[in-house]
């Protein structure tokens, strides 16, 4: 995140000796992306981050695509997959992917025994349901329903769910996750026309320092392989840090919708972006206020983009036959729009309670075999009268 944050203790001057009260010299650890020219934080830890006992590649994070299906409008009932996906880190159920981005869903049932580090991509974990704590080497961050938790690559972390039922909708990005460029000034600060600002973004607030030694497993993802890295100490032994590189949360309920006299296009809902994709939040809002306005979206050909919509409630103004947890895929090359009758029915309506997350990708998405069992085969023909 392009704002400065700090927790715990650190020396007045960087790269100078920093000791505990007993005279122990702390380790200094620079973490950041894009080599030494991206966002960075400086961590001070009790032990060396390099004291590795063992490294073992143990699992290929295999994402198997279905055979090319042709140009179909697709619909999957993703919340019907609950018999799988119980680890928030390693048992996610693949849904769709391309070279830039990967979408999965998980139904966590508890805290993993191991820690996790995604070294090949940034993650956005959307908390459809649940609440708890994200533990990390940068501190603890409380999360709740509706949060987007942004975890930059390389940060060791672990979810500690506190409410029993959890649903995570996860987006992994090969490039860094950022807020839309047009909403930021030259200094990185979010501008007045942005639908959210830094005050809405929640960094870690507590630094819990662990001084335990032993064997601590960090599952590390790189090049679609999961590696078991064993440290000789607890990875959360940071006594202080400062900088711009840390996990943070932003609630979809804090997204202030941009509305107008006539229909506003999808970019007004944009929340995040990366190379080859954008993510939008559709939130409860007042409808257009021109007396003849049609609040439902017009038909559109999403040329050059694949469009994925994840329905976080059953209310959505322009579609029929969807349920809570539905995921639709409208591929580049096929126009789509409101279901029959939905445009006319929307005239005169004052507000919507819809809640949905949309991911638009510039590269064609492949559908993972793991979601085919919950596909709605009738969706493609559901626009026929
Ligand atoms: Fe669309």
Coordinates of C-alpha atoms and ligand atoms in Angstrom, one line a residue:
X1 CA 0.0 0.0 0.0
X2 CA 1.3 3.4 -0.8
X3 CA 1.1 4.7 2.8
X4 CA 3.5 4.5 5.6
X5 CA 2.8 2.3 8.7
X6 CA 4.9 1.1 11.6
X7 CA 4.5 -1.3 14.6
X8 CA 6.7 -2.2 17.5
X9 CA 10.3 -1.0 18.1
X10 CA 13.1 -0.2 15.7
X11 CA 16.2 1.9 15.7
X12 CA 16.2 5.7 15.0
X13 CA 18.4 5.2 12.0
X14 CA 18.0 2.3 9.5
X15 CA 20.9 -0.1 9.1
X16 CA 22.4 0.6 12.5
X17 CA 22.8 -1.7 15.5
X18 CA 19.5 -2.4 17.3
X19 CA 19.7 -4.5 20.4
X20 CA 17.4 -6.0 23.0
X21 CA 17.6 -4.9 26.6
X22 CA 19.8 -8.0 27.2
X23 CA 22.2 -6.9 24.5
X24 CA 21.0 -9.3 21.7
X25 CA 21.6 -7.8 18.3
X26 CA 18.4 -8.0 16.2
X27 CA 18.4 -9.1 12.6
X28 CA 17.4 -6.5 9.9
X29 CA 15.3 -7.8 7.0
X30 CA 14.2 -5.7 4.0
X31 CA 11.0 -7.1 2.3
X32 CA 9.6 -5.5 -0.8
X33 CA 8.6 -6.1 -4.4
X34 CA 10.2 -5.2 -7.7
X35 CA 13.7 -5.8 -6.4
X36 CA 14.8 -2.7 -4.4
X37 CA 12.6 -0.2 -6.3
X38 CA 9.1 -1.2 -5.3
X39 CA 7.2 -0.9 -2.0
X40 CA 9.3 -2.0 1.0
X41 CA 9.3 -2.5 4.7
X42 CA 12.2 -3.0 7.1
X43 CA 11.7 -5.7 9.7
X44 CA 13.7 -6.3 12.9
X45 CA 13.5 -9.9 14.0
X46 CA 14.9 -11.9 16.9
X47 CA 16.4 -14.6 14.7
X48 CA 17.7 -14.9 11.2
X49 CA 15.0 -15.3 8.5
X50 CA 17.6 -17.5 6.7
X51 CA 18.0 -20.2 9.4
X52 CA 16.3 -22.9 7.3
X53 CA 16.5 -26.6 8.5
X54 CA 15.0 -28.2 5.4
X55 CA 13.4 -27.4 2.0
X56 CA 11.4 -30.0 0.1
X57 CA 9.1 -29.7 -2.9
X58 CA 6.2 -31.8 -2.1
X59 CA 3.2 -30.9 -4.2
X60 CA 2.4 -29.6 -7.6
X61 CA -0.5 -27.0 -7.3
X62 CA -2.1 -28.5 -10.3
X63 CA -4.8 -26.4 -12.1
X64 CA -6.4 -28.7 -14.7
X65 CA -8.4 -26.9 -17.4
X66 CA -11.3 -28.5 -19.1
X67 CA -11.0 -29.0 -22.9
X68 CA -11.8 -25.9 -24.9
X69 CA -15.6 -25.5 -24.5
X70 CA -16.3 -23.0 -27.3
X71 CA -17.9 -19.6 -26.7
X72 CA -20.5 -20.3 -24.0
X73 CA -22.0 -18.1 -21.3
X74 CA -21.3 -20.1 -18.2
X75 CA -22.7 -20.3 -14.7
X76 CA -21.4 -22.2 -11.7
X77 CA -23.0 -22.7 -8.3
X78 CA -19.7 -22.4 -6.4
X79 CA -21.1 -22.6 -2.9
X80 CA -22.3 -26.2 -3.6
X81 CA -18.6 -27.3 -3.5
X82 CA -18.4 -27.3 0.3
X83 CA -17.1 -30.8 0.8
X84 CA -13.7 -29.6 -0.3
X85 CA -11.5 -26.6 0.3
X86 CA -11.0 -26.7 4.0
X87 CA -7.5 -25.2 4.2
X88 CA -7.5 -21.5 3.4
X89 CA -4.0 -21.9 2.0
X90 CA -3.5 -25.3 0.3
X91 CA -7.0 -26.8 -0.3
X92 CA -8.5 -24.0 -2.4
X93 CA -10.8 -25.2 -5.2
X94 CA -9.5 -23.9 -8.6
X95 CA -12.2 -22.1 -10.6
X96 CA -10.7 -20.1 -13.5
X97 CA -7.3 -19.0 -14.5
X98 CA -5.0 -17.6 -17.2
X99 CA -1.4 -16.4 -17.2
X100 CA -2.2 -13.2 -15.2
X101 CA -4.7 -14.2 -12.6
X102 CA -6.3 -17.2 -10.9
X103 CA -9.6 -17.5 -9.1
X104 CA -10.4 -20.1 -6.4
X105 CA -12.8 -20.6 -3.6
X106 CA -12.3 -22.1 -0.1
X107 CA -14.4 -23.1 2.8
X108 CA -11.9 -22.9 5.7
X109 CA -12.8 -24.9 8.8
X110 CA -9.9 -24.0 11.1
X111 CA -6.4 -22.7 11.5
X112 CA -3.7 -24.5 9.5
X113 CA -0.9 -26.1 11.5
X114 CA 1.6 -24.6 9.1
X115 CA 2.3 -21.1 7.8
X116 CA 1.9 -20.0 4.2
X117 CA 3.8 -17.8 1.8
X118 CA 2.8 -17.1 -1.8
X119 CA 6.0 -16.2 -3.5
X120 CA 4.6 -16.1 -7.0
X121 CA 1.7 -13.7 -6.7
X122 CA -0.2 -11.2 -4.7
X123 CA -3.5 -12.4 -3.2
X124 CA -6.9 -10.8 -2.6
X125 CA -8.9 -12.9 -0.2
X126 CA -12.5 -11.8 -0.2
X127 CA -14.3 -12.8 2.9
X128 CA -17.8 -13.8 1.7
X129 CA -18.5 -15.2 5.2
X130 CA -16.5 -15.5 8.4
X131 CA -14.4 -13.4 10.8
X132 CA -11.1 -13.9 12.5
X133 CA -7.5 -12.8 12.5
X134 CA -4.8 -12.8 9.8
X135 CA -1.6 -13.5 11.5
X136 CA 1.6 -12.4 9.7
X137 CA 5.2 -11.5 10.2
X138 CA 4.0 -7.8 10.0
X139 CA 1.5 -8.3 12.8
X140 CA -2.1 -9.3 13.3
X141 CA -5.1 -8.0 11.3
X142 CA -8.7 -8.5 12.3
X143 CA -11.0 -9.5 9.4
X144 CA -14.7 -9.8 9.0
X145 CA -17.4 -10.5 6.4
X146 CA -17.1 -8.3 3.3
X147 CA -13.4 -7.7 3.6
X148 CA -11.0 -7.8 0.8
X149 CA -7.7 -8.9 2.4
X150 CA -4.7 -7.9 0.2
X151 CA -1.6 -10.0 0.9
X152 CA 1.4 -8.9 -1.1
X153 CA 3.6 -11.8 -2.2
X154 CA 6.3 -13.2 0.0
X155 CA 4.7 -12.3 3.3
X156 CA 4.4 -15.3 5.7
X157 CA 0.9 -15.5 7.1
X158 CA -1.8 -17.7 8.5
X159 CA -5.6 -17.4 8.9
X160 CA -7.1 -17.9 12.4
X161 CA -10.8 -18.2 11.7
X162 CA -13.0 -17.3 14.7
X163 CA -16.5 -17.8 13.3
X164 CA -17.4 -21.3 12.3
X165 CA -18.7 -20.9 8.8
X166 CA -16.2 -19.4 6.3
X167 CA -16.2 -18.7 2.6
X168 CA -13.2 -17.2 0.9
X169 CA -13.3 -16.1 -2.8
X170 CA -9.6 -15.8 -3.7
X171 CA -7.9 -13.9 -6.6
X172 CA -4.2 -14.5 -7.1
X173 CA -2.4 -12.1 -9.4
X174 CA 1.0 -12.6 -11.1
X175 CA 1.5 -8.8 -11.0
X176 CA 1.2 -6.5 -7.9
X177 CA -2.4 -5.7 -6.8
X178 CA -3.0 -2.0 -6.7
X179 CA -5.8 0.5 -6.4
X180 CA -6.9 2.1 -9.8
X181 CA -4.2 4.5 -11.0
X182 CA -6.8 7.2 -12.0
X183 CA -7.8 7.6 -8.4
X184 CA -4.2 8.4 -7.2
X185 CA -2.1 11.5 -7.4
X186 CA 1.6 11.6 -8.3
X187 CA 2.4 10.8 -4.6
X188 CA 0.2 7.7 -4.5
X189 CA -2.5 9.3 -2.3
X190 CA -6.1 8.5 -3.2
X191 CA -8.0 11.5 -4.6
X192 CA -11.3 13.0 -3.7
X193 CA -13.2 11.3 -6.6
X194 CA -12.1 7.9 -5.4
X195 CA -14.9 5.7 -3.9
X196 CA -12.6 4.9 -1.0
X197 CA -9.6 6.4 0.7
X198 CA -6.7 5.5 3.0
X199 CA -9.0 5.9 6.1
X200 CA -10.9 2.8 4.9
X201 CA -7.8 0.6 4.6
X202 CA -6.9 -1.4 7.7
X203 CA -3.3 -2.4 8.2
X204 CA -2.1 -4.9 10.9
X205 CA -2.6 -3.4 14.4
X206 CA -0.9 -5.8 16.8
X207 CA 2.5 -7.2 16.8
X208 CA 2.6 -10.4 18.7
X209 CA 6.3 -11.4 19.1
X210 CA 7.0 -15.2 19.2
X211 CA 10.3 -16.3 20.6
X212 CA 9.8 -20.0 20.2
X213 CA 12.5 -22.3 18.7
X214 CA 11.8 -25.7 17.1
X215 CA 10.6 -26.8 13.7
X216 CA 8.1 -24.4 12.0
X217 CA 6.8 -25.3 8.5
X218 CA 6.2 -22.5 5.9
X219 CA 4.4 -23.8 2.9
X220 CA 5.8 -21.7 0.1
X221 CA 4.2 -21.4 -3.3
X222 CA 6.5 -20.7 -6.3
X223 CA 6.1 -21.7 -10.0
X224 CA 2.9 -23.5 -9.1
X225 CA 4.8 -25.8 -6.7
X226 CA 4.2 -26.0 -3.0
X227 CA 7.5 -26.2 -1.1
X228 CA 7.9 -27.2 2.5
X229 CA 10.4 -24.8 4.1
X230 CA 11.2 -25.6 7.8
X231 CA 12.6 -22.8 9.9
X232 CA 14.3 -23.4 13.3
X233 CA 12.2 -20.7 14.9
X234 CA 8.7 -19.2 14.9
X235 CA 8.4 -17.0 11.7
X236 CA 6.5 -14.3 13.6
X237 CA 9.5 -13.1 15.7
X238 CA 9.4 -9.5 14.4
X239 CA 9.9 -7.0 17.2
X240 CA 9.3 -3.9 15.0
X241 CA 9.0 -2.8 11.4
X242 CA 8.1 0.2 9.3
X243 CA 7.5 0.9 5.6
X244 CA 4.9 0.5 2.9
X245 CA 4.8 -3.3 2.4
X246 CA 2.2 -5.1 4.5
X247 CA -1.1 -6.9 4.3
X248 CA -4.2 -4.8 4.6
X249 CA -8.0 -5.1 4.5
X250 CA -10.7 -3.0 2.9
X251 CA -14.4 -3.8 3.4
X252 CA -16.7 -3.9 0.4
X253 CA -19.2 -2.2 2.7
X254 CA -16.9 0.8 2.8
X255 CA -17.0 1.2 -1.0
X256 CA -18.9 4.4 -1.7
X257 CA -20.9 3.8 -4.9
X258 CA -20.8 6.4 -7.7
X259 CA -24.3 7.0 -9.0
X260 CA -25.8 9.3 -11.6
X261 CA -28.9 10.5 -13.4
X262 CA -28.5 7.8 -16.0
X263 CA -26.7 4.4 -15.9
X264 CA -23.1 4.5 -14.8
X265 CA -20.7 2.1 -16.6
X266 CA -18.9 -0.7 -14.7
X267 CA -15.6 1.2 -14.4
X268 CA -17.2 3.3 -11.6
X269 CA -17.3 0.2 -9.5
X270 CA -13.6 -0.5 -10.0
X271 CA -11.7 -1.3 -6.7
X272 CA -8.4 -3.0 -7.7
X273 CA -6.3 -3.6 -10.7
X274 CA -3.2 -5.6 -11.9
X275 CA -1.6 -6.4 -15.2
X276 CA -4.3 -8.0 -17.4
X277 CA -7.3 -7.6 -15.0
X278 CA -9.5 -5.2 -13.0
X279 CA -11.8 -6.0 -10.0
X280 CA -15.0 -4.2 -9.4
X281 CA -17.4 -4.1 -6.4
X282 CA -21.2 -3.9 -6.9
X283 CA -22.7 -2.6 -3.7
X284 CA -26.1 -1.5 -2.4
X285 CA -26.8 1.9 -3.9
X286 CA -29.5 4.4 -5.1
X287 CA -30.5 3.9 -8.7
X288 CA -30.3 6.4 -11.5
X289 CA -32.6 9.4 -11.0
X290 CA -33.5 10.6 -14.5
X291 CA -37.3 10.0 -14.7
X292 CA -36.9 7.8 -17.8
X293 CA -33.7 6.1 -16.7
X294 CA -33.3 2.3 -17.1
X295 CA -31.3 1.2 -14.1
X296 CA -30.6 -2.3 -15.5
X297 CA -27.4 -2.4 -17.6
X298 CA -27.7 -2.3 -21.4
X299 CA -26.6 -5.3 -23.5
X300 CA -22.9 -5.1 -24.1
X301 CA -20.2 -6.9 -26.0
X302 CA -17.2 -7.1 -23.7
X303 CA -14.8 -7.1 -26.5
X304 CA -11.3 -8.0 -25.4
X305 CA -12.3 -9.0 -21.9
X306 CA -13.6 -12.1 -20.2
X307 CA -16.1 -11.1 -17.4
X308 CA -16.5 -13.1 -14.2
X309 CA -19.2 -12.1 -11.7
X310 CA -19.4 -13.6 -8.2
X311 CA -22.8 -13.0 -6.5
X312 CA -22.5 -12.4 -2.8
X313 CA -26.3 -12.2 -2.2
X314 CA -29.2 -13.6 -4.2
X315 CA -30.3 -10.1 -5.2
X316 CA -29.1 -8.9 -8.5
X317 CA -31.1 -6.7 -10.7
X318 CA -30.4 -8.0 -14.1
X319 CA -30.3 -11.8 -13.8
X320 CA -32.6 -14.6 -13.1
X321 CA -31.7 -18.1 -11.9
X322 CA -28.7 -17.1 -9.9
X323 CA -28.2 -18.0 -6.2
X324 CA -25.9 -16.9 -3.4
X325 CA -22.4 -18.0 -4.5
X326 CA -23.2 -18.1 -8.2
X327 CA -20.2 -17.4 -10.5
X328 CA -20.9 -16.5 -14.1
X329 CA -18.4 -16.3 -16.9
X330 CA -19.2 -14.2 -20.0
X331 CA -16.3 -14.7 -22.5
X332 CA -14.9 -12.3 -24.9
X333 CA -16.8 -12.6 -28.2
X334 CA -20.4 -13.1 -26.8
X335 CA -22.7 -10.2 -26.0
X336 CA -24.7 -10.3 -22.8
X337 CA -27.2 -8.3 -20.9
X338 CA -30.3 -8.4 -18.7
X339 CA -32.6 -11.4 -18.8
X340 CA -35.9 -10.9 -20.6
X341 CA -38.2 -8.5 -18.7
X342 CA -35.5 -7.3 -16.3
X343 CA -34.7 -4.0 -18.1
X344 CA -38.4 -3.0 -18.2
X345 CA -38.9 -4.2 -14.6
X346 CA -36.1 -2.0 -13.4
X347 CA -37.7 1.3 -14.6
X348 CA -38.8 3.4 -11.6
X349 CA -36.9 1.3 -9.0
X350 CA -35.2 3.5 -6.5
X351 CA -32.4 1.3 -5.0
X352 CA -30.7 -2.0 -5.1
X353 CA -29.3 -4.2 -2.4
X354 CA -27.0 -6.2 -4.7
X355 CA -23.6 -7.2 -3.6
X356 CA -21.2 -8.8 -6.1
X357 CA -17.5 -8.9 -7.0
X358 CA -16.6 -8.7 -10.7
X359 CA -13.3 -9.7 -12.3
X360 CA -12.6 -8.7 -15.9
X361 CA -9.6 -10.2 -17.5
X362 CA -7.9 -9.2 -20.8
X363 CA -6.6 -12.7 -21.4
X364 CA -9.0 -15.6 -22.0
X365 CA -9.9 -17.5 -18.9
X366 CA -9.7 -21.3 -18.7
X367 CA -12.3 -23.1 -16.5
X368 CA -10.9 -25.6 -14.0
X369 CA -12.2 -29.1 -14.1
X370 CA -12.9 -28.9 -10.4
X371 CA -16.0 -26.6 -10.9
X372 CA -17.7 -28.5 -13.7
X373 CA -19.7 -30.6 -11.3
X374 CA -21.6 -27.5 -10.2
X375 CA -22.2 -26.0 -13.6
X376 CA -25.7 -24.8 -14.6
X377 CA -26.0 -26.3 -18.0
X378 CA -29.2 -24.4 -18.7
X379 CA -27.6 -20.9 -18.3
X380 CA -26.5 -20.5 -21.9
X381 CA -30.1 -20.6 -23.2
X382 CA -31.7 -18.7 -20.2
X383 CA -32.1 -15.5 -22.3
X384 CA -34.7 -17.1 -24.6
X385 CA -38.3 -16.1 -23.9
Ligands
LIG1 FE1 -21.2 -7.4 -18.3

